[in-house]
Amino acid sequence: MTPILRRLQSLRLLRGEDLTVTIGIRQRLVFAALALALLWYLARPTPVALMAVFALAALILAACAWARQMAARLSGQRRLVYTALQVGDQLEEIVTLRNDSTLPVLYAEFRDRSSFPDYTRSSVRALGGSSTLQWRAHAICTRRGVFTLGPWDLITGDPFGIFSVTHTYTQRAEVLVYPPLAVLPPALLPRGRMQGDERPLHQPTAAESLNAVTTRPFQPGDPLRRLHWPTSARREAPHVKVFQPEASATLWLAPDLDAAAQAGSGPDSTLETMVMLLASLAAHLLKQRMAVGLLAFNGAPGLDSAARVILPQRGQDHFWQILRVLAALQPAPNRPFARTLAQARGLLSARDLLLAVTPSLSTDWIAPLHHINRGVQRRAEVILLDPETFLPSHRPESAGKAGAFVLTLAELGISARVLRRGDL
């Protein structure tokens, strides 16, 4: 009897690339009772013992047949209505349970293993024979990021509780939750110069000319068509061509993602405020027909834990590309802002404007930023998130460090503005 139990318990039915059905034993006592009834009949072959053997065997066979029907004829499906959302939007999916068997499904338990925060579809449903059940599930998006719906399990069984049937769906649906946008105060909008004349950066001009001015080392995100093969061969390292822009309508966003510099937690942290600020700046500047680029060092695990370089472009499609990167940004350990600015220097062309966004009051990153700002026409500006205001123990009388830091930057010719908690 033991080999039979083991074989039943390990029975697996593959019903597709993303679906595995497992039939297991939930109640072992009925098999023990059948074994005792057989021993009873062998010891004393009475009609009562024979009836007990047949009754228990018929019960097990009926339960097994029912379980096989649930394994072969029951199916589930989840379908997202929208795969791209924004913080505050409502996630909606349609869940379908279909029974192609004439036997009813007395219970079907959903066990969800999604990564979406504050969302679970764990529930129990019943379904008649040869019928379909469909319902909608909802959740509010409270956090930005890239999440997955699935995998998930559908668990059922026979009405006697002897066998369990588990449908394991391994497919995953990616859900992208974009960061929220805010109305920007005019004081936070960047100011720059163009050919020595002070004027707004929202003048529509061409991004670059047709003539390459110089070369620089290849950075992640550079298109391969810009590779300069003679320089790459001479220096034994890939180099790309740097084109001369025709006007200063190009802006680079450089956020400070150093984990040691962040303050606060939750939606009111410096990180979340910085991401919302960057998204709002990109939306505003792209509407002004500016070319916007992004340089960020992401601390998320996996393939995203590297430099994310988005070359400056214009248009709404480019805005969604920036938002996708911003949605996945996480603090990067051991990534000082000075290193980010040093790498940004190699990306900047003449007349470009660099907007550094940081909550750090350390003077370590001032020198590389000042070096960028000393270019003939390149400009560097700073939006400083006052870290004191993002701490739970913040007291109004403790403010003032960020203001003094801005004065230090002004002495070096670097324009800076302070953003405090609640300003957006």
Coordinates of C-alpha atoms in Angstrom, one line a residue:
M1 CA 0.0 0.0 0.0
T2 CA 2.9 2.4 0.7
P3 CA 4.3 2.5 -2.8
I4 CA 0.8 3.2 -4.1
L5 CA 0.4 6.1 -1.8
R6 CA 3.8 7.5 -2.8
R7 CA 2.9 7.2 -6.4
L8 CA -0.5 9.0 -5.9
Q9 CA 1.1 11.8 -3.9
S10 CA 3.7 12.6 -6.5
L11 CA 1.4 12.5 -9.5
R12 CA 2.0 15.5 -11.6
L13 CA 0.1 16.5 -14.8
L14 CA 1.8 19.1 -17.1
R15 CA -0.9 21.1 -18.8
G16 CA 1.2 23.7 -20.4
E17 CA 4.4 25.7 -20.3
D18 CA 3.2 27.9 -17.4
L19 CA 1.0 25.4 -15.6
T20 CA 1.7 22.4 -13.4
V21 CA -1.1 20.3 -11.8
T22 CA -0.2 18.2 -8.7
I23 CA -2.5 15.6 -7.1
G24 CA -1.7 14.9 -3.5
I25 CA -3.1 12.9 -0.6
R26 CA -4.8 15.0 2.0
Q27 CA -6.3 12.3 4.2
R28 CA -4.3 9.1 4.9
L29 CA -6.6 7.6 7.5
V30 CA -9.0 6.2 4.8
F31 CA -6.1 4.2 3.3
A32 CA -5.2 2.9 6.7
A33 CA -8.8 1.9 7.3
L34 CA -8.8 0.1 3.9
A35 CA -5.6 -1.8 4.9
L36 CA -7.2 -2.8 8.2
A37 CA -10.4 -3.9 6.5
L38 CA -8.3 -6.1 4.1
L39 CA -6.5 -7.7 7.1
W40 CA -9.9 -8.2 8.8
Y41 CA -11.3 -9.9 5.7
L42 CA -8.2 -12.1 5.3
A43 CA -8.4 -13.1 9.0
R44 CA -12.1 -13.6 9.1
P45 CA -13.8 -13.5 5.7
T46 CA -17.2 -12.4 6.8
P47 CA -19.8 -10.5 4.7
V48 CA -19.4 -7.4 6.9
A49 CA -15.6 -7.4 6.4
L50 CA -16.1 -7.7 2.6
M51 CA -18.6 -4.9 2.6
A52 CA -16.2 -2.7 4.5
V53 CA -13.5 -3.4 2.0
F54 CA -15.7 -2.6 -1.0
A55 CA -17.1 0.5 0.6
L56 CA -13.7 2.0 1.4
A57 CA -12.3 1.0 -2.0
A58 CA -15.3 2.6 -3.8
L59 CA -14.9 5.7 -1.7
I60 CA -11.2 6.1 -2.6
L61 CA -11.9 5.4 -6.3
A62 CA -14.7 7.9 -6.4
A63 CA -12.5 10.5 -4.7
C64 CA -9.7 9.7 -7.1
A65 CA -11.9 10.1 -10.2
W66 CA -13.3 13.4 -8.9
A67 CA -9.8 14.7 -8.2
R68 CA -8.7 13.7 -11.8
Q69 CA -11.6 15.6 -13.2
M70 CA -10.6 18.7 -11.2
A71 CA -7.0 18.3 -12.4
A72 CA -7.9 17.9 -16.1
R73 CA -11.0 20.1 -16.5
L74 CA -10.5 23.1 -14.1
S75 CA -8.6 26.2 -15.2
G76 CA -8.0 29.7 -14.0
Q77 CA -6.9 33.0 -15.6
R78 CA -5.9 36.5 -14.5
R79 CA -5.8 39.4 -16.9
L80 CA -4.7 42.9 -16.1
V81 CA -6.8 45.8 -17.5
Y82 CA -3.9 48.2 -17.4
T83 CA -0.2 47.3 -17.1
A84 CA 1.1 50.8 -16.6
L85 CA -0.2 52.9 -13.7
Q86 CA 0.7 55.9 -11.6
V87 CA 0.8 56.3 -7.8
G88 CA -2.8 56.9 -6.8
D89 CA -4.3 55.0 -9.7
Q90 CA -6.5 51.9 -9.2
L91 CA -5.1 48.5 -10.3
E92 CA -7.8 46.3 -11.8
E93 CA -7.6 42.8 -13.0
I94 CA -10.2 40.2 -14.2
V95 CA -10.0 36.8 -12.6
T96 CA -11.7 33.9 -14.5
L97 CA -12.4 30.4 -13.1
R98 CA -13.6 27.8 -15.7
N99 CA -14.9 24.3 -15.0
D100 CA -15.3 22.1 -18.1
S101 CA -16.3 19.1 -16.1
T102 CA -19.9 18.0 -15.3
L103 CA -18.9 17.6 -11.6
P104 CA -19.1 20.8 -9.5
V105 CA -16.2 22.5 -7.9
L106 CA -17.2 22.6 -4.2
Y107 CA -14.3 24.9 -3.3
A108 CA -11.4 26.5 -5.1
E109 CA -8.8 28.4 -3.0
F110 CA -6.7 31.1 -4.6
R111 CA -3.2 31.7 -3.1
D112 CA -1.5 34.7 -4.6
R113 CA 2.3 35.2 -4.5
S114 CA 2.5 38.6 -6.2
S115 CA 5.0 41.2 -5.2
F116 CA 2.5 44.1 -5.5
P117 CA 2.3 45.9 -2.1
D118 CA -0.9 45.7 -0.1
Y119 CA -2.6 43.4 -2.6
T120 CA -3.6 39.8 -2.4
R121 CA -6.2 37.7 -4.2
S122 CA -6.3 34.9 -1.7
S123 CA -9.9 33.8 -1.5
V124 CA -12.2 30.7 -1.8
R125 CA -14.8 30.3 -4.5
A126 CA -17.3 27.6 -5.6
L127 CA -18.4 26.7 -9.1
G128 CA -21.0 24.5 -10.7
G129 CA -20.5 21.9 -13.4
S130 CA -19.8 23.1 -17.0
S131 CA -19.8 26.8 -15.9
T132 CA -17.6 29.9 -15.7
L133 CA -17.1 32.3 -12.9
Q134 CA -15.6 35.8 -13.4
W135 CA -15.0 38.7 -11.1
R136 CA -12.9 41.9 -10.9
A137 CA -10.3 42.7 -8.3
H138 CA -9.1 46.2 -7.3
A139 CA -6.3 47.8 -5.4
I140 CA -4.9 51.3 -5.1
C141 CA -1.3 51.9 -6.1
T142 CA 0.5 53.4 -3.1
R143 CA 4.1 52.9 -4.1
R144 CA 6.1 53.4 -7.3
G145 CA 8.1 50.6 -8.8
V146 CA 8.1 47.6 -11.0
F147 CA 6.0 44.8 -9.5
T148 CA 4.7 41.4 -10.6
L149 CA 1.3 39.7 -10.4
G150 CA 1.9 36.0 -10.0
P151 CA 2.8 33.2 -9.6
W152 CA -0.3 31.9 -8.0
D153 CA -2.0 28.6 -6.9
L154 CA -5.5 27.3 -7.4
I155 CA -6.2 24.6 -4.8
T156 CA -9.2 22.2 -4.9
G157 CA -10.1 18.6 -4.2
D158 CA -12.7 16.0 -3.9
P159 CA -15.8 16.4 -1.6
F160 CA -14.5 13.6 0.7
G161 CA -11.3 15.4 1.5
I162 CA -9.1 12.5 0.5
F163 CA -7.1 14.1 -2.4
S164 CA -6.0 17.7 -3.0
V165 CA -5.4 19.1 -6.5
T166 CA -3.1 22.1 -6.9
H167 CA -2.9 24.1 -10.1
T168 CA 0.4 26.1 -10.0
Y169 CA 0.5 29.0 -12.5
T170 CA 4.0 30.3 -13.0
Q171 CA 3.4 33.1 -15.4
R172 CA 4.1 36.6 -14.2
A173 CA 2.6 39.9 -15.4
E174 CA 4.7 43.0 -14.9
V175 CA 3.0 46.1 -13.5
L176 CA 4.8 49.4 -13.8
V177 CA 3.7 52.1 -11.3
Y178 CA 5.0 55.5 -12.3
P179 CA 5.9 58.1 -9.7
P180 CA 3.4 60.9 -9.0
L181 CA 3.8 64.4 -10.6
A182 CA 3.6 67.7 -8.7
V183 CA 3.0 71.3 -9.6
L184 CA 6.5 72.9 -9.4
P185 CA 7.0 76.3 -7.8
P186 CA 8.7 78.7 -10.3
A187 CA 11.7 79.0 -8.0
L188 CA 12.6 75.4 -8.6
L189 CA 12.7 75.6 -12.4
P190 CA 16.3 75.7 -13.8
R191 CA 17.8 78.9 -15.0
G192 CA 20.7 78.9 -17.5
R193 CA 22.7 81.0 -19.9
M194 CA 23.0 80.7 -23.7
Q195 CA 26.0 82.2 -25.4
G196 CA 26.5 84.7 -22.6
D197 CA 22.9 86.1 -22.6
E198 CA 20.6 85.2 -19.7
R199 CA 17.3 83.9 -21.0
P200 CA 15.0 81.0 -20.2
L201 CA 16.0 77.5 -21.3
H202 CA 12.7 76.8 -23.0
Q203 CA 13.6 78.3 -26.4
P204 CA 13.1 75.6 -29.1
T205 CA 16.4 74.9 -30.8
A206 CA 18.0 71.9 -32.4
A207 CA 19.7 69.5 -30.1
E208 CA 23.0 69.2 -31.9
S209 CA 24.8 70.1 -35.1
L210 CA 26.1 67.6 -37.6
N211 CA 29.7 68.2 -36.7
A212 CA 31.5 66.2 -34.0
V213 CA 33.7 68.4 -31.8
T214 CA 35.5 65.8 -29.7
T215 CA 35.3 62.3 -28.3
R216 CA 34.8 60.9 -24.8
P217 CA 34.8 57.4 -23.2
F218 CA 31.8 55.2 -23.9
Q219 CA 29.0 55.3 -21.3
P220 CA 26.2 52.9 -20.7
G221 CA 23.3 54.1 -22.8
D222 CA 25.3 55.6 -25.6
P223 CA 24.1 54.5 -29.1
L224 CA 26.6 52.4 -31.0
R225 CA 26.2 54.6 -34.1
R226 CA 28.2 57.3 -32.3
L227 CA 31.3 55.1 -31.8
H228 CA 34.5 56.8 -33.1
W229 CA 36.5 53.8 -34.3
P230 CA 39.9 55.5 -34.9
T231 CA 40.0 56.9 -31.3
S232 CA 38.7 53.6 -29.9
A233 CA 41.4 51.7 -31.7
R234 CA 44.1 54.1 -30.7
R235 CA 43.2 54.2 -27.0
E236 CA 42.1 50.5 -26.9
A237 CA 38.8 51.5 -25.3
P238 CA 35.5 52.4 -26.9
H239 CA 35.0 56.2 -27.4
V240 CA 32.0 58.0 -28.8
K241 CA 31.7 61.3 -30.8
V242 CA 30.5 64.4 -28.9
F243 CA 28.5 66.8 -31.1
Q244 CA 28.4 70.5 -30.8
P245 CA 25.0 71.6 -29.7
E246 CA 23.5 74.6 -31.4
A247 CA 21.9 76.0 -28.2
S248 CA 21.6 75.5 -24.5
A249 CA 18.2 73.7 -24.7
T250 CA 19.8 70.5 -23.3
L251 CA 19.5 69.7 -19.6
W252 CA 20.9 66.7 -17.6
L253 CA 19.2 65.6 -14.4
A254 CA 21.7 64.1 -11.9
P255 CA 20.1 62.7 -8.7
D256 CA 22.1 61.8 -5.7
L257 CA 21.1 58.2 -4.8
D258 CA 23.8 57.6 -2.2
A259 CA 22.1 55.6 0.5
A260 CA 24.1 57.3 3.2
A261 CA 22.7 60.7 2.2
Q262 CA 19.0 59.8 2.3
A263 CA 16.7 61.0 5.2
G264 CA 13.2 60.1 6.3
S265 CA 11.1 57.1 5.3
G266 CA 7.9 56.4 3.3
P267 CA 6.4 58.8 0.8
D268 CA 7.9 61.8 2.6
S269 CA 11.5 60.6 2.4
T270 CA 14.1 62.5 0.5
L271 CA 14.3 59.6 -2.0
E272 CA 10.6 59.7 -2.9
T273 CA 10.5 63.5 -2.9
M274 CA 13.5 63.5 -5.2
V275 CA 11.9 61.0 -7.6
M276 CA 8.7 63.1 -7.7
L277 CA 10.7 66.2 -8.3
L278 CA 12.7 64.7 -11.2
A279 CA 9.5 63.3 -12.8
S280 CA 7.8 66.7 -12.5
L281 CA 10.9 68.5 -13.9
A282 CA 11.1 66.2 -16.9
A283 CA 7.4 66.6 -17.7
H284 CA 7.7 70.4 -17.5
L285 CA 10.9 70.8 -19.5
L286 CA 9.9 68.4 -22.2
K287 CA 6.7 70.4 -22.7
Q288 CA 8.9 73.4 -23.2
R289 CA 10.5 71.4 -26.1
M290 CA 13.8 71.0 -24.2
A291 CA 16.0 68.0 -24.5
V292 CA 16.3 66.2 -21.1
G293 CA 18.7 63.5 -20.1
L294 CA 19.2 61.5 -16.9
L295 CA 22.2 60.1 -15.2
A296 CA 21.5 57.9 -12.1
F297 CA 23.1 55.0 -10.3
N298 CA 20.4 52.7 -9.2
G299 CA 20.7 50.5 -6.1
A300 CA 18.0 48.0 -7.1
P301 CA 19.2 44.4 -7.2
G302 CA 19.7 42.6 -10.5
L303 CA 20.3 44.2 -13.9
D304 CA 19.1 47.6 -12.6
S305 CA 22.1 47.9 -10.2
A306 CA 24.2 49.9 -12.6
A307 CA 24.4 53.4 -14.2
R308 CA 21.3 54.4 -15.9
V309 CA 22.1 56.9 -18.6
I310 CA 19.3 58.3 -20.8
L311 CA 20.7 60.6 -23.5
P312 CA 18.9 63.9 -23.9
Q313 CA 15.9 63.8 -26.3
R314 CA 12.6 65.6 -26.8
G315 CA 9.0 64.3 -27.0
Q316 CA 6.4 62.5 -25.0
D317 CA 7.8 59.1 -25.8
H318 CA 11.1 60.1 -24.2
F319 CA 9.2 61.2 -21.1
W320 CA 7.8 57.7 -20.6
Q321 CA 11.3 56.3 -20.9
I322 CA 12.5 58.6 -18.1
L323 CA 9.5 57.7 -15.9
R324 CA 10.2 54.0 -16.3
V325 CA 13.8 54.5 -15.0
L326 CA 12.6 56.8 -12.2
A327 CA 10.0 54.2 -11.1
A328 CA 12.6 51.6 -10.3
L329 CA 15.2 53.9 -8.6
Q330 CA 16.5 52.7 -5.2
P331 CA 19.3 54.0 -2.9
A332 CA 22.7 52.9 -4.0
P333 CA 25.1 51.9 -1.2
N334 CA 28.6 53.2 -1.3
R335 CA 27.9 55.5 -4.2
P336 CA 29.1 59.1 -3.2
F337 CA 27.6 61.9 -5.2
A338 CA 31.1 63.1 -6.1
R339 CA 31.6 60.0 -8.3
T340 CA 28.3 60.6 -10.1
L341 CA 29.2 64.2 -10.9
A342 CA 32.7 63.1 -12.1
Q343 CA 31.0 60.7 -14.6
A344 CA 28.5 63.4 -15.6
R345 CA 31.4 65.6 -16.6
G346 CA 32.3 63.2 -19.4
L347 CA 28.7 63.3 -20.7
L348 CA 28.2 67.0 -20.9
S349 CA 28.7 68.9 -24.1
A350 CA 29.3 72.6 -24.5
R351 CA 26.3 74.8 -23.5
D352 CA 24.7 71.9 -21.6
L353 CA 23.1 72.5 -18.2
L354 CA 23.5 70.1 -15.4
L355 CA 20.9 70.1 -12.6
A356 CA 22.1 68.2 -9.5
V357 CA 19.5 67.1 -7.0
T358 CA 20.8 66.0 -3.6
P359 CA 19.9 65.9 0.1
S360 CA 23.6 65.8 1.0
L361 CA 25.2 68.7 3.0
S362 CA 28.7 67.2 2.5
T363 CA 31.3 69.4 0.8
D364 CA 32.9 66.4 -0.9
W365 CA 30.8 66.8 -4.1
I366 CA 31.3 70.6 -4.4
A367 CA 34.7 70.3 -6.1
P368 CA 33.6 68.2 -9.1
L369 CA 30.4 70.3 -9.5
H370 CA 32.5 73.5 -9.4
H371 CA 34.8 72.0 -12.1
I372 CA 31.8 71.4 -14.3
N373 CA 30.5 74.9 -13.7
R374 CA 33.9 76.4 -14.8
G375 CA 33.3 75.4 -18.4
V376 CA 33.1 78.0 -21.0
Q377 CA 29.4 77.7 -21.5
R378 CA 28.4 74.7 -19.4
R379 CA 26.4 75.4 -16.3
A380 CA 25.6 73.5 -13.2
E381 CA 22.8 74.2 -10.8
V382 CA 21.6 72.5 -7.6
I383 CA 18.3 71.7 -5.9
L384 CA 19.2 70.9 -2.3
L385 CA 16.7 68.9 -0.3
D386 CA 17.0 70.1 3.3
P387 CA 17.6 66.7 5.1
E388 CA 16.7 68.2 8.5
T389 CA 13.1 68.7 7.5
F390 CA 12.6 65.1 6.5
L391 CA 13.6 63.7 9.9
P392 CA 10.8 62.6 12.3
S393 CA 12.5 64.6 15.1
H394 CA 12.7 67.8 13.0
R395 CA 12.2 71.1 14.9
P396 CA 11.7 74.4 13.1
E397 CA 14.4 76.1 15.1
S398 CA 17.0 73.5 13.9
A399 CA 16.7 74.7 10.2
G400 CA 19.5 76.9 8.7
K401 CA 22.2 74.4 7.7
A402 CA 20.8 74.1 4.2
G403 CA 20.6 77.9 3.8
A404 CA 24.3 78.2 4.8
F405 CA 25.2 75.5 2.4
V406 CA 23.5 77.4 -0.4
L407 CA 25.5 80.5 0.4
T408 CA 28.7 78.5 0.2
L409 CA 27.7 77.3 -3.3
A410 CA 26.8 80.9 -4.3
E411 CA 30.3 82.0 -3.4
L412 CA 31.6 79.6 -6.0
G413 CA 29.2 80.8 -8.6
I414 CA 26.8 77.8 -8.4
S415 CA 23.1 78.6 -8.3
A416 CA 21.2 76.6 -5.7
R417 CA 17.7 76.4 -4.3
V418 CA 16.4 74.7 -1.2
L419 CA 13.5 72.2 -1.2
R420 CA 12.0 71.4 2.1
R421 CA 9.5 68.7 3.1
G422 CA 6.0 69.6 2.0
D423 CA 7.1 72.2 -0.6
L424 CA 5.8 69.9 -3.4

